[in-house]
mmCIF file of the C-alpha atoms, coordinates in Angstrom:
data_MODEL
# 
_entry.id   MODEL 
# 
loop_
_atom_site.group_PDB 
_atom_site.id 
_atom_site.type_symbol 
_atom_site.label_atom_id 
_atom_site.label_alt_id 
_atom_site.label_comp_id 
_atom_site.label_asym_id 
_atom_site.label_entity_id 
_atom_site.label_seq_id 
_atom_site.pdbx_PDB_ins_code 
_atom_site.Cartn_x 
_atom_site.Cartn_y 
_atom_site.Cartn_z 
_atom_site.occupancy 
_atom_site.B_iso_or_equiv 
_atom_site.pdbx_formal_charge 
_atom_site.auth_seq_id 
_atom_site.auth_comp_id 
_atom_site.auth_asym_id 
_atom_site.auth_atom_id 
_atom_site.pdbx_PDB_model_num 
ATOM 1   C CA . UNK A 1 1   ? -0.094 0.267   -0.184  1.00 0.00 ? 1   UNK A CA 1 
ATOM 2   C CA . UNK A 1 2   ? 1.207  3.420   -0.792  1.00 0.00 ? 2   UNK A CA 1 
ATOM 3   C CA . UNK A 1 3   ? 1.143  6.021   1.730   1.00 0.00 ? 3   UNK A CA 1 
ATOM 4   C CA . UNK A 1 4   ? 0.966  10.096  1.653   1.00 0.00 ? 4   UNK A CA 1 
ATOM 5   C CA . UNK A 1 5   ? 3.576  12.196  0.908   1.00 0.00 ? 5   UNK A CA 1 
ATOM 6   C CA . UNK A 1 6   ? 4.091  16.351  1.967   1.00 0.00 ? 6   UNK A CA 1 
ATOM 7   C CA . UNK A 1 7   ? 6.310  18.423  -0.371  1.00 0.00 ? 7   UNK A CA 1 
ATOM 8   C CA . UNK A 1 8   ? 6.145  19.869  -3.913  1.00 0.00 ? 8   UNK A CA 1 
ATOM 9   C CA . UNK A 1 9   ? 7.881  19.287  -7.216  1.00 0.00 ? 9   UNK A CA 1 
ATOM 10  C CA . UNK A 1 10  ? 7.322  15.751  -6.795  1.00 0.00 ? 10  UNK A CA 1 
ATOM 11  C CA . UNK A 1 11  ? 8.238  13.488  -9.861  1.00 0.00 ? 11  UNK A CA 1 
ATOM 12  C CA . UNK A 1 12  ? 5.260  11.163  -11.670 1.00 0.00 ? 12  UNK A CA 1 
ATOM 13  C CA . UNK A 1 13  ? 2.551  12.594  -10.273 1.00 0.00 ? 13  UNK A CA 1 
ATOM 14  C CA . UNK A 1 14  ? -0.504 10.857  -11.479 1.00 0.00 ? 14  UNK A CA 1 
ATOM 15  C CA . UNK A 1 15  ? -3.138 12.475  -8.954  1.00 0.00 ? 15  UNK A CA 1 
ATOM 16  C CA . UNK A 1 16  ? -3.405 16.749  -9.090  1.00 0.00 ? 16  UNK A CA 1 
ATOM 17  C CA . UNK A 1 17  ? -3.429 17.012  -5.330  1.00 0.00 ? 17  UNK A CA 1 
ATOM 18  C CA . UNK A 1 18  ? -2.210 19.428  -2.865  1.00 0.00 ? 18  UNK A CA 1 
ATOM 19  C CA . UNK A 1 19  ? 0.446  17.113  -1.903  1.00 0.00 ? 19  UNK A CA 1 
ATOM 20  C CA . UNK A 1 20  ? -0.742 14.502  0.221   1.00 0.00 ? 20  UNK A CA 1 
ATOM 21  C CA . UNK A 1 21  ? -3.111 11.642  -1.113  1.00 0.00 ? 21  UNK A CA 1 
ATOM 22  C CA . UNK A 1 22  ? -6.435 10.715  0.498   1.00 0.00 ? 22  UNK A CA 1 
ATOM 23  C CA . UNK A 1 23  ? -7.186 7.027   0.632   1.00 0.00 ? 23  UNK A CA 1 
ATOM 24  C CA . UNK A 1 24  ? -9.626 7.752   -2.237  1.00 0.00 ? 24  UNK A CA 1 
ATOM 25  C CA . UNK A 1 25  ? -6.605 8.615   -4.454  1.00 0.00 ? 25  UNK A CA 1 
ATOM 26  C CA . UNK A 1 26  ? -4.964 5.847   -3.149  1.00 0.00 ? 26  UNK A CA 1 
ATOM 27  C CA . UNK A 1 27  ? -7.344 3.381   -3.807  1.00 0.00 ? 27  UNK A CA 1 
ATOM 28  C CA . UNK A 1 28  ? -8.558 5.147   -7.604  1.00 0.00 ? 28  UNK A CA 1 
ATOM 29  C CA . UNK A 1 29  ? -4.410 4.819   -8.161  1.00 0.00 ? 29  UNK A CA 1 
ATOM 30  C CA . UNK A 1 30  ? -4.329 0.971   -7.524  1.00 0.00 ? 30  UNK A CA 1 
ATOM 31  C CA . UNK A 1 31  ? -7.170 0.320   -9.301  1.00 0.00 ? 31  UNK A CA 1 
ATOM 32  C CA . UNK A 1 32  ? -5.939 2.201   -12.174 1.00 0.00 ? 32  UNK A CA 1 
ATOM 33  C CA . UNK A 1 33  ? -2.678 0.500   -11.882 1.00 0.00 ? 33  UNK A CA 1 
ATOM 34  C CA . UNK A 1 34  ? -0.951 3.585   -11.587 1.00 0.00 ? 34  UNK A CA 1 
ATOM 35  C CA . UNK A 1 35  ? 0.523  3.200   -7.761  1.00 0.00 ? 35  UNK A CA 1 
ATOM 36  C CA . UNK A 1 36  ? 3.665  0.980   -6.886  1.00 0.00 ? 36  UNK A CA 1 
ATOM 37  C CA . UNK A 1 37  ? 3.200  -2.191  -5.386  1.00 0.00 ? 37  UNK A CA 1 
ATOM 38  C CA . UNK A 1 38  ? -0.340 -2.603  -8.163  1.00 0.00 ? 38  UNK A CA 1 
ATOM 39  C CA . UNK A 1 39  ? -0.667 -5.800  -9.679  1.00 0.00 ? 39  UNK A CA 1 
ATOM 40  C CA . UNK A 1 40  ? -1.492 -6.691  -12.913 1.00 0.00 ? 40  UNK A CA 1 
ATOM 41  C CA . UNK A 1 41  ? -2.524 -10.284 -13.585 1.00 0.00 ? 41  UNK A CA 1 
ATOM 42  C CA . UNK A 1 42  ? -0.806 -11.529 -16.815 1.00 0.00 ? 42  UNK A CA 1 
ATOM 43  C CA . UNK A 1 43  ? -2.253 -14.920 -16.723 1.00 0.00 ? 43  UNK A CA 1 
ATOM 44  C CA . UNK A 1 44  ? -3.896 -18.051 -14.944 1.00 0.00 ? 44  UNK A CA 1 
ATOM 45  C CA . UNK A 1 45  ? -3.834 -21.600 -15.527 1.00 0.00 ? 45  UNK A CA 1 
ATOM 46  C CA . UNK A 1 46  ? -5.243 -24.588 -13.953 1.00 0.00 ? 46  UNK A CA 1 
ATOM 47  C CA . UNK A 1 47  ? -3.361 -27.944 -14.256 1.00 0.00 ? 47  UNK A CA 1 
ATOM 48  C CA . UNK A 1 48  ? -5.940 -30.851 -14.148 1.00 0.00 ? 48  UNK A CA 1 
ATOM 49  C CA . UNK A 1 49  ? -3.546 -33.209 -15.459 1.00 0.00 ? 49  UNK A CA 1 
ATOM 50  C CA . UNK A 1 50  ? 0.308  -33.670 -16.477 1.00 0.00 ? 50  UNK A CA 1 
ATOM 51  C CA . UNK A 1 51  ? 3.200  -32.708 -15.274 1.00 0.00 ? 51  UNK A CA 1 
ATOM 52  C CA . UNK A 1 52  ? 3.978  -29.487 -16.542 1.00 0.00 ? 52  UNK A CA 1 
ATOM 53  C CA . UNK A 1 53  ? 2.709  -25.978 -16.939 1.00 0.00 ? 53  UNK A CA 1 
ATOM 54  C CA . UNK A 1 54  ? 4.116  -22.886 -18.582 1.00 0.00 ? 54  UNK A CA 1 
ATOM 55  C CA . UNK A 1 55  ? 3.903  -18.975 -18.935 1.00 0.00 ? 55  UNK A CA 1 
ATOM 56  C CA . UNK A 1 56  ? 5.294  -18.099 -22.194 1.00 0.00 ? 56  UNK A CA 1 
ATOM 57  C CA . UNK A 1 57  ? 3.965  -14.942 -22.519 1.00 0.00 ? 57  UNK A CA 1 
ATOM 58  C CA . UNK A 1 58  ? 5.327  -13.190 -19.103 1.00 0.00 ? 58  UNK A CA 1 
ATOM 59  C CA . UNK A 1 59  ? 5.846  -9.327  -19.804 1.00 0.00 ? 59  UNK A CA 1 
ATOM 60  C CA . UNK A 1 60  ? 9.343  -9.367  -18.980 1.00 0.00 ? 60  UNK A CA 1 
ATOM 61  C CA . UNK A 1 61  ? 10.211 -6.058  -20.976 1.00 0.00 ? 61  UNK A CA 1 
ATOM 62  C CA . UNK A 1 62  ? 7.300  -4.295  -18.766 1.00 0.00 ? 62  UNK A CA 1 
ATOM 63  C CA . UNK A 1 63  ? 8.223  -5.631  -15.272 1.00 0.00 ? 63  UNK A CA 1 
ATOM 64  C CA . UNK A 1 64  ? 11.400 -6.256  -13.423 1.00 0.00 ? 64  UNK A CA 1 
ATOM 65  C CA . UNK A 1 65  ? 9.271  -7.898  -10.523 1.00 0.00 ? 65  UNK A CA 1 
ATOM 66  C CA . UNK A 1 66  ? 6.986  -10.897 -11.319 1.00 0.00 ? 66  UNK A CA 1 
ATOM 67  C CA . UNK A 1 67  ? 4.915  -12.891 -8.496  1.00 0.00 ? 67  UNK A CA 1 
ATOM 68  C CA . UNK A 1 68  ? 3.791  -16.440 -9.219  1.00 0.00 ? 68  UNK A CA 1 
ATOM 69  C CA . UNK A 1 69  ? 0.402  -17.566 -6.964  1.00 0.00 ? 69  UNK A CA 1 
ATOM 70  C CA . UNK A 1 70  ? -0.167 -21.121 -6.655  1.00 0.00 ? 70  UNK A CA 1 
ATOM 71  C CA . UNK A 1 71  ? -3.557 -22.472 -4.642  1.00 0.00 ? 71  UNK A CA 1 
ATOM 72  C CA . UNK A 1 72  ? -4.652 -25.873 -3.947  1.00 0.00 ? 72  UNK A CA 1 
ATOM 73  C CA . UNK A 1 73  ? -1.860 -27.867 -5.236  1.00 0.00 ? 73  UNK A CA 1 
ATOM 74  C CA . UNK A 1 74  ? -2.143 -31.710 -5.353  1.00 0.00 ? 74  UNK A CA 1 
ATOM 75  C CA . UNK A 1 75  ? 0.405  -33.559 -6.705  1.00 0.00 ? 75  UNK A CA 1 
ATOM 76  C CA . UNK A 1 76  ? -0.079 -37.719 -7.569  1.00 0.00 ? 76  UNK A CA 1 
ATOM 77  C CA . UNK A 1 77  ? 2.185  -38.922 -4.855  1.00 0.00 ? 77  UNK A CA 1 
ATOM 78  C CA . UNK A 1 78  ? 3.825  -38.301 -1.611  1.00 0.00 ? 78  UNK A CA 1 
ATOM 79  C CA . UNK A 1 79  ? 7.392  -36.627 -2.225  1.00 0.00 ? 79  UNK A CA 1 
ATOM 80  C CA . UNK A 1 80  ? 6.469  -34.870 -4.916  1.00 0.00 ? 80  UNK A CA 1 
ATOM 81  C CA . UNK A 1 81  ? 7.702  -31.161 -5.203  1.00 0.00 ? 81  UNK A CA 1 
ATOM 82  C CA . UNK A 1 82  ? 6.427  -28.256 -7.160  1.00 0.00 ? 82  UNK A CA 1 
ATOM 83  C CA . UNK A 1 83  ? 9.283  -26.454 -8.909  1.00 0.00 ? 83  UNK A CA 1 
ATOM 84  C CA . UNK A 1 84  ? 10.099 -23.534 -11.184 1.00 0.00 ? 84  UNK A CA 1 
ATOM 85  C CA . UNK A 1 85  ? 12.691 -23.574 -14.337 1.00 0.00 ? 85  UNK A CA 1 
ATOM 86  C CA . UNK A 1 86  ? 13.342 -20.853 -16.568 1.00 0.00 ? 86  UNK A CA 1 
ATOM 87  C CA . UNK A 1 87  ? 13.623 -20.391 -19.921 1.00 0.00 ? 87  UNK A CA 1 
ATOM 88  C CA . UNK A 1 88  ? 15.814 -17.721 -22.530 1.00 0.00 ? 88  UNK A CA 1 
ATOM 89  C CA . UNK A 1 89  ? 13.685 -18.618 -25.456 1.00 0.00 ? 89  UNK A CA 1 
ATOM 90  C CA . UNK A 1 90  ? 10.230 -18.316 -25.477 1.00 0.00 ? 90  UNK A CA 1 
ATOM 91  C CA . UNK A 1 91  ? 9.713  -21.937 -23.825 1.00 0.00 ? 91  UNK A CA 1 
ATOM 92  C CA . UNK A 1 92  ? 11.223 -24.379 -26.647 1.00 0.00 ? 92  UNK A CA 1 
ATOM 93  C CA . UNK A 1 93  ? 13.235 -25.156 -23.720 1.00 0.00 ? 93  UNK A CA 1 
ATOM 94  C CA . UNK A 1 94  ? 14.110 -24.604 -20.514 1.00 0.00 ? 94  UNK A CA 1 
ATOM 95  C CA . UNK A 1 95  ? 17.418 -24.347 -17.844 1.00 0.00 ? 95  UNK A CA 1 
ATOM 96  C CA . UNK A 1 96  ? 18.386 -27.650 -16.561 1.00 0.00 ? 96  UNK A CA 1 
ATOM 97  C CA . UNK A 1 97  ? 21.371 -29.068 -15.375 1.00 0.00 ? 97  UNK A CA 1 
ATOM 98  C CA . UNK A 1 98  ? 22.732 -27.702 -12.249 1.00 0.00 ? 98  UNK A CA 1 
ATOM 99  C CA . UNK A 1 99  ? 21.478 -23.918 -13.498 1.00 0.00 ? 99  UNK A CA 1 
ATOM 100 C CA . UNK A 1 100 ? 20.371 -23.073 -10.277 1.00 0.00 ? 100 UNK A CA 1 
ATOM 101 C CA . UNK A 1 101 ? 20.962 -22.289 -6.538  1.00 0.00 ? 101 UNK A CA 1 
ATOM 102 C CA . UNK A 1 102 ? 18.658 -22.677 -3.682  1.00 0.00 ? 102 UNK A CA 1 
ATOM 103 C CA . UNK A 1 103 ? 18.320 -21.887 0.427   1.00 0.00 ? 103 UNK A CA 1 
ATOM 104 C CA . UNK A 1 104 ? 15.448 -22.257 1.817   1.00 0.00 ? 104 UNK A CA 1 
ATOM 105 C CA . UNK A 1 105 ? 14.007 -23.679 5.877   1.00 0.00 ? 105 UNK A CA 1 
ATOM 106 C CA . UNK A 1 106 ? 11.501 -25.640 7.205   1.00 0.00 ? 106 UNK A CA 1 
ATOM 107 C CA . UNK A 1 107 ? 9.183  -25.982 10.506  1.00 0.00 ? 107 UNK A CA 1 
ATOM 108 C CA . UNK A 1 108 ? 6.452  -28.074 11.504  1.00 0.00 ? 108 UNK A CA 1 
ATOM 109 C CA . UNK A 1 109 ? 4.362  -27.920 14.464  1.00 0.00 ? 109 UNK A CA 1 
ATOM 110 C CA . UNK A 1 110 ? 5.312  -30.430 15.976  1.00 0.00 ? 110 UNK A CA 1 
ATOM 111 C CA . UNK A 1 111 ? 8.887  -28.826 16.212  1.00 0.00 ? 111 UNK A CA 1 
ATOM 112 C CA . UNK A 1 112 ? 11.386 -29.639 13.717  1.00 0.00 ? 112 UNK A CA 1 
ATOM 113 C CA . UNK A 1 113 ? 12.862 -27.189 12.106  1.00 0.00 ? 113 UNK A CA 1 
ATOM 114 C CA . UNK A 1 114 ? 15.636 -27.951 9.310   1.00 0.00 ? 114 UNK A CA 1 
ATOM 115 C CA . UNK A 1 115 ? 17.428 -26.372 6.176   1.00 0.00 ? 115 UNK A CA 1 
ATOM 116 C CA . UNK A 1 116 ? 17.803 -27.440 2.754   1.00 0.00 ? 116 UNK A CA 1 
ATOM 117 C CA . UNK A 1 117 ? 20.829 -25.708 0.790   1.00 0.00 ? 117 UNK A CA 1 
ATOM 118 C CA . UNK A 1 118 ? 22.412 -26.268 -2.636  1.00 0.00 ? 118 UNK A CA 1 
ATOM 119 C CA . UNK A 1 119 ? 24.992 -24.636 -5.402  1.00 0.00 ? 119 UNK A CA 1 
ATOM 120 C CA . UNK A 1 120 ? 23.833 -26.396 -8.105  1.00 0.00 ? 120 UNK A CA 1 
ATOM 121 C CA . UNK A 1 121 ? 20.237 -27.915 -9.016  1.00 0.00 ? 121 UNK A CA 1 
ATOM 122 C CA . UNK A 1 122 ? 18.271 -28.671 -12.114 1.00 0.00 ? 122 UNK A CA 1 
ATOM 123 C CA . UNK A 1 123 ? 15.330 -26.154 -10.726 1.00 0.00 ? 123 UNK A CA 1 
ATOM 124 C CA . UNK A 1 124 ? 14.364 -23.186 -7.935  1.00 0.00 ? 124 UNK A CA 1 
ATOM 125 C CA . UNK A 1 125 ? 12.174 -24.465 -5.200  1.00 0.00 ? 125 UNK A CA 1 
ATOM 126 C CA . UNK A 1 126 ? 8.978  -23.735 -5.237  1.00 0.00 ? 126 UNK A CA 1 
ATOM 127 C CA . UNK A 1 127 ? 6.514  -26.093 -3.066  1.00 0.00 ? 127 UNK A CA 1 
ATOM 128 C CA . UNK A 1 128 ? 7.787  -29.083 -1.529  1.00 0.00 ? 128 UNK A CA 1 
ATOM 129 C CA . UNK A 1 129 ? 5.967  -31.906 -0.236  1.00 0.00 ? 129 UNK A CA 1 
ATOM 130 C CA . UNK A 1 130 ? 6.472  -35.321 1.897   1.00 0.00 ? 130 UNK A CA 1 
ATOM 131 C CA . UNK A 1 131 ? 2.998  -36.559 2.175   1.00 0.00 ? 131 UNK A CA 1 
ATOM 132 C CA . UNK A 1 132 ? 0.883  -35.711 -0.508  1.00 0.00 ? 132 UNK A CA 1 
ATOM 133 C CA . UNK A 1 133 ? -0.999 -32.508 1.157   1.00 0.00 ? 133 UNK A CA 1 
ATOM 134 C CA . UNK A 1 134 ? -2.691 -29.850 -0.405  1.00 0.00 ? 134 UNK A CA 1 
ATOM 135 C CA . UNK A 1 135 ? -0.313 -26.781 -0.529  1.00 0.00 ? 135 UNK A CA 1 
ATOM 136 C CA . UNK A 1 136 ? -0.568 -23.249 -1.327  1.00 0.00 ? 136 UNK A CA 1 
ATOM 137 C CA . UNK A 1 137 ? 2.081  -20.557 -1.403  1.00 0.00 ? 137 UNK A CA 1 
ATOM 138 C CA . UNK A 1 138 ? 3.486  -17.811 -3.720  1.00 0.00 ? 138 UNK A CA 1 
ATOM 139 C CA . UNK A 1 139 ? 7.050  -16.865 -5.238  1.00 0.00 ? 139 UNK A CA 1 
ATOM 140 C CA . UNK A 1 140 ? 8.560  -12.904 -6.401  1.00 0.00 ? 140 UNK A CA 1 
ATOM 141 C CA . UNK A 1 141 ? 10.841 -13.677 -9.284  1.00 0.00 ? 141 UNK A CA 1 
ATOM 142 C CA . UNK A 1 142 ? 13.171 -10.384 -9.980  1.00 0.00 ? 142 UNK A CA 1 
ATOM 143 C CA . UNK A 1 143 ? 15.101 -9.512  -13.039 1.00 0.00 ? 143 UNK A CA 1 
ATOM 144 C CA . UNK A 1 144 ? 13.789 -11.752 -15.370 1.00 0.00 ? 144 UNK A CA 1 
ATOM 145 C CA . UNK A 1 145 ? 13.865 -9.484  -18.493 1.00 0.00 ? 145 UNK A CA 1 
ATOM 146 C CA . UNK A 1 146 ? 17.106 -7.859  -17.729 1.00 0.00 ? 146 UNK A CA 1 
ATOM 147 C CA . UNK A 1 147 ? 19.829 -9.814  -19.497 1.00 0.00 ? 147 UNK A CA 1 
ATOM 148 C CA . UNK A 1 148 ? 22.855 -8.087  -17.611 1.00 0.00 ? 148 UNK A CA 1 
ATOM 149 C CA . UNK A 1 149 ? 21.357 -9.746  -13.933 1.00 0.00 ? 149 UNK A CA 1 
ATOM 150 C CA . UNK A 1 150 ? 21.116 -12.764 -12.799 1.00 0.00 ? 150 UNK A CA 1 
ATOM 151 C CA . UNK A 1 151 ? 17.592 -13.888 -11.734 1.00 0.00 ? 151 UNK A CA 1 
ATOM 152 C CA . UNK A 1 152 ? 16.566 -14.137 -8.333  1.00 0.00 ? 152 UNK A CA 1 
ATOM 153 C CA . UNK A 1 153 ? 13.442 -15.970 -6.521  1.00 0.00 ? 153 UNK A CA 1 
ATOM 154 C CA . UNK A 1 154 ? 11.883 -16.101 -2.901  1.00 0.00 ? 154 UNK A CA 1 
ATOM 155 C CA . UNK A 1 155 ? 9.149  -17.504 -1.750  1.00 0.00 ? 155 UNK A CA 1 
ATOM 156 C CA . UNK A 1 156 ? 7.271  -19.073 1.359   1.00 0.00 ? 156 UNK A CA 1 
ATOM 157 C CA . UNK A 1 157 ? 4.772  -21.676 1.080   1.00 0.00 ? 157 UNK A CA 1 
ATOM 158 C CA . UNK A 1 158 ? 1.785  -23.557 3.634   1.00 0.00 ? 158 UNK A CA 1 
ATOM 159 C CA . UNK A 1 159 ? 0.659  -26.803 3.863   1.00 0.00 ? 159 UNK A CA 1 
ATOM 160 C CA . UNK A 1 160 ? -1.108 -28.780 6.967   1.00 0.00 ? 160 UNK A CA 1 
ATOM 161 C CA . UNK A 1 161 ? 1.671  -28.210 9.626   1.00 0.00 ? 161 UNK A CA 1 
ATOM 162 C CA . UNK A 1 162 ? 4.398  -27.324 7.460   1.00 0.00 ? 162 UNK A CA 1 
ATOM 163 C CA . UNK A 1 163 ? 5.964  -24.019 6.727   1.00 0.00 ? 163 UNK A CA 1 
ATOM 164 C CA . UNK A 1 164 ? 8.635  -23.447 4.459   1.00 0.00 ? 164 UNK A CA 1 
ATOM 165 C CA . UNK A 1 165 ? 10.541 -20.308 2.809   1.00 0.00 ? 165 UNK A CA 1 
ATOM 166 C CA . UNK A 1 166 ? 13.389 -19.752 1.086   1.00 0.00 ? 166 UNK A CA 1 
ATOM 167 C CA . UNK A 1 167 ? 15.179 -18.452 -2.136  1.00 0.00 ? 167 UNK A CA 1 
ATOM 168 C CA . UNK A 1 168 ? 16.509 -19.556 -5.383  1.00 0.00 ? 168 UNK A CA 1 
ATOM 169 C CA . UNK A 1 169 ? 19.168 -18.076 -7.765  1.00 0.00 ? 169 UNK A CA 1 
ATOM 170 C CA . UNK A 1 170 ? 19.914 -18.506 -11.529 1.00 0.00 ? 170 UNK A CA 1 
ATOM 171 C CA . UNK A 1 171 ? 23.419 -17.527 -11.724 1.00 0.00 ? 171 UNK A CA 1 
ATOM 172 C CA . UNK A 1 172 ? 23.674 -16.571 -15.417 1.00 0.00 ? 172 UNK A CA 1 
ATOM 173 C CA . UNK A 1 173 ? 23.101 -13.078 -16.503 1.00 0.00 ? 173 UNK A CA 1 
ATOM 174 C CA . UNK A 1 174 ? 20.375 -13.286 -19.485 1.00 0.00 ? 174 UNK A CA 1 
ATOM 175 C CA . UNK A 1 175 ? 16.904 -12.058 -20.640 1.00 0.00 ? 175 UNK A CA 1 
ATOM 176 C CA . UNK A 1 176 ? 14.416 -14.799 -19.388 1.00 0.00 ? 176 UNK A CA 1 
ATOM 177 C CA . UNK A 1 177 ? 10.883 -14.610 -21.613 1.00 0.00 ? 177 UNK A CA 1 
ATOM 178 C CA . UNK A 1 178 ? 8.897  -17.640 -20.022 1.00 0.00 ? 178 UNK A CA 1 
ATOM 179 C CA . UNK A 1 179 ? 8.409  -19.500 -16.949 1.00 0.00 ? 179 UNK A CA 1 
ATOM 180 C CA . UNK A 1 180 ? 7.506  -23.190 -16.263 1.00 0.00 ? 180 UNK A CA 1 
ATOM 181 C CA . UNK A 1 181 ? 6.144  -24.641 -13.348 1.00 0.00 ? 181 UNK A CA 1 
ATOM 182 C CA . UNK A 1 182 ? 6.828  -28.657 -13.110 1.00 0.00 ? 182 UNK A CA 1 
ATOM 183 C CA . UNK A 1 183 ? 7.181  -31.709 -10.867 1.00 0.00 ? 183 UNK A CA 1 
ATOM 184 C CA . UNK A 1 184 ? 10.618 -32.601 -11.593 1.00 0.00 ? 184 UNK A CA 1 
ATOM 185 C CA . UNK A 1 185 ? 10.093 -36.027 -10.807 1.00 0.00 ? 185 UNK A CA 1 
ATOM 186 C CA . UNK A 1 186 ? 7.390  -35.966 -13.892 1.00 0.00 ? 186 UNK A CA 1 
ATOM 187 C CA . UNK A 1 187 ? 4.384  -37.290 -11.222 1.00 0.00 ? 187 UNK A CA 1 
ATOM 188 C CA . UNK A 1 188 ? 1.405  -35.682 -12.468 1.00 0.00 ? 188 UNK A CA 1 
ATOM 189 C CA . UNK A 1 189 ? -0.255 -32.779 -10.295 1.00 0.00 ? 189 UNK A CA 1 
ATOM 190 C CA . UNK A 1 190 ? -3.665 -30.316 -10.247 1.00 0.00 ? 190 UNK A CA 1 
ATOM 191 C CA . UNK A 1 191 ? -3.818 -27.431 -8.912  1.00 0.00 ? 191 UNK A CA 1 
ATOM 192 C CA . UNK A 1 192 ? -3.931 -23.226 -10.164 1.00 0.00 ? 192 UNK A CA 1 
ATOM 193 C CA . UNK A 1 193 ? -0.919 -20.705 -10.516 1.00 0.00 ? 193 UNK A CA 1 
ATOM 194 C CA . UNK A 1 194 ? -1.513 -17.038 -11.399 1.00 0.00 ? 194 UNK A CA 1 
ATOM 195 C CA . UNK A 1 195 ? 1.603  -14.808 -12.834 1.00 0.00 ? 195 UNK A CA 1 
ATOM 196 C CA . UNK A 1 196 ? 1.456  -11.022 -12.102 1.00 0.00 ? 196 UNK A CA 1 
ATOM 197 C CA . UNK A 1 197 ? 3.409  -8.417  -12.837 1.00 0.00 ? 197 UNK A CA 1 
ATOM 198 C CA . UNK A 1 198 ? 4.557  -6.053  -9.837  1.00 0.00 ? 198 UNK A CA 1 
ATOM 199 C CA . UNK A 1 199 ? 3.518  -2.424  -11.009 1.00 0.00 ? 199 UNK A CA 1 
ATOM 200 C CA . UNK A 1 200 ? 6.587  0.146   -10.119 1.00 0.00 ? 200 UNK A CA 1 
ATOM 201 C CA . UNK A 1 201 ? 7.068  3.438   -10.118 1.00 0.00 ? 201 UNK A CA 1 
# 
């Protein structure tokens, strides 16, 4: 939520006002997508079978921050994580091998805590799983359209009795123009994933 400002000669002023934005002004700017932090829904997809989902039109030249929101995701068998891979050729292929670095922490209602980390994996961690449970979570992705910077992600997920948070990095400076959401063991899964662009001013 953007906050009011006081002063003169403000840049990129979208609403004519005396120097303080009212709650109405802020609400209007957000609805018009002109306030920092506003979200534009780029695409929403639901998968009912199969192991992969692809977003091949991500508006990477418009947004330097993207948001993935996943809900009601269930895999066909236990120990099946739902992960993310990136593409620099519009989704014709996705970076795998040891292209990514990950670090995450988890905690359970039973008092168990731990971490997972790697300097070379084939995916960005997103929705982990150990007991075939319904999962939801979100992931922010940064710098996808910037060919001079690495691409990074941060994420958080929740399932029954377990929370996980962490981040990943694709440590090659590249223009990323497609995102794949998948189970790396190719097991089927169901769920809905939405891709947003995060407006910045």
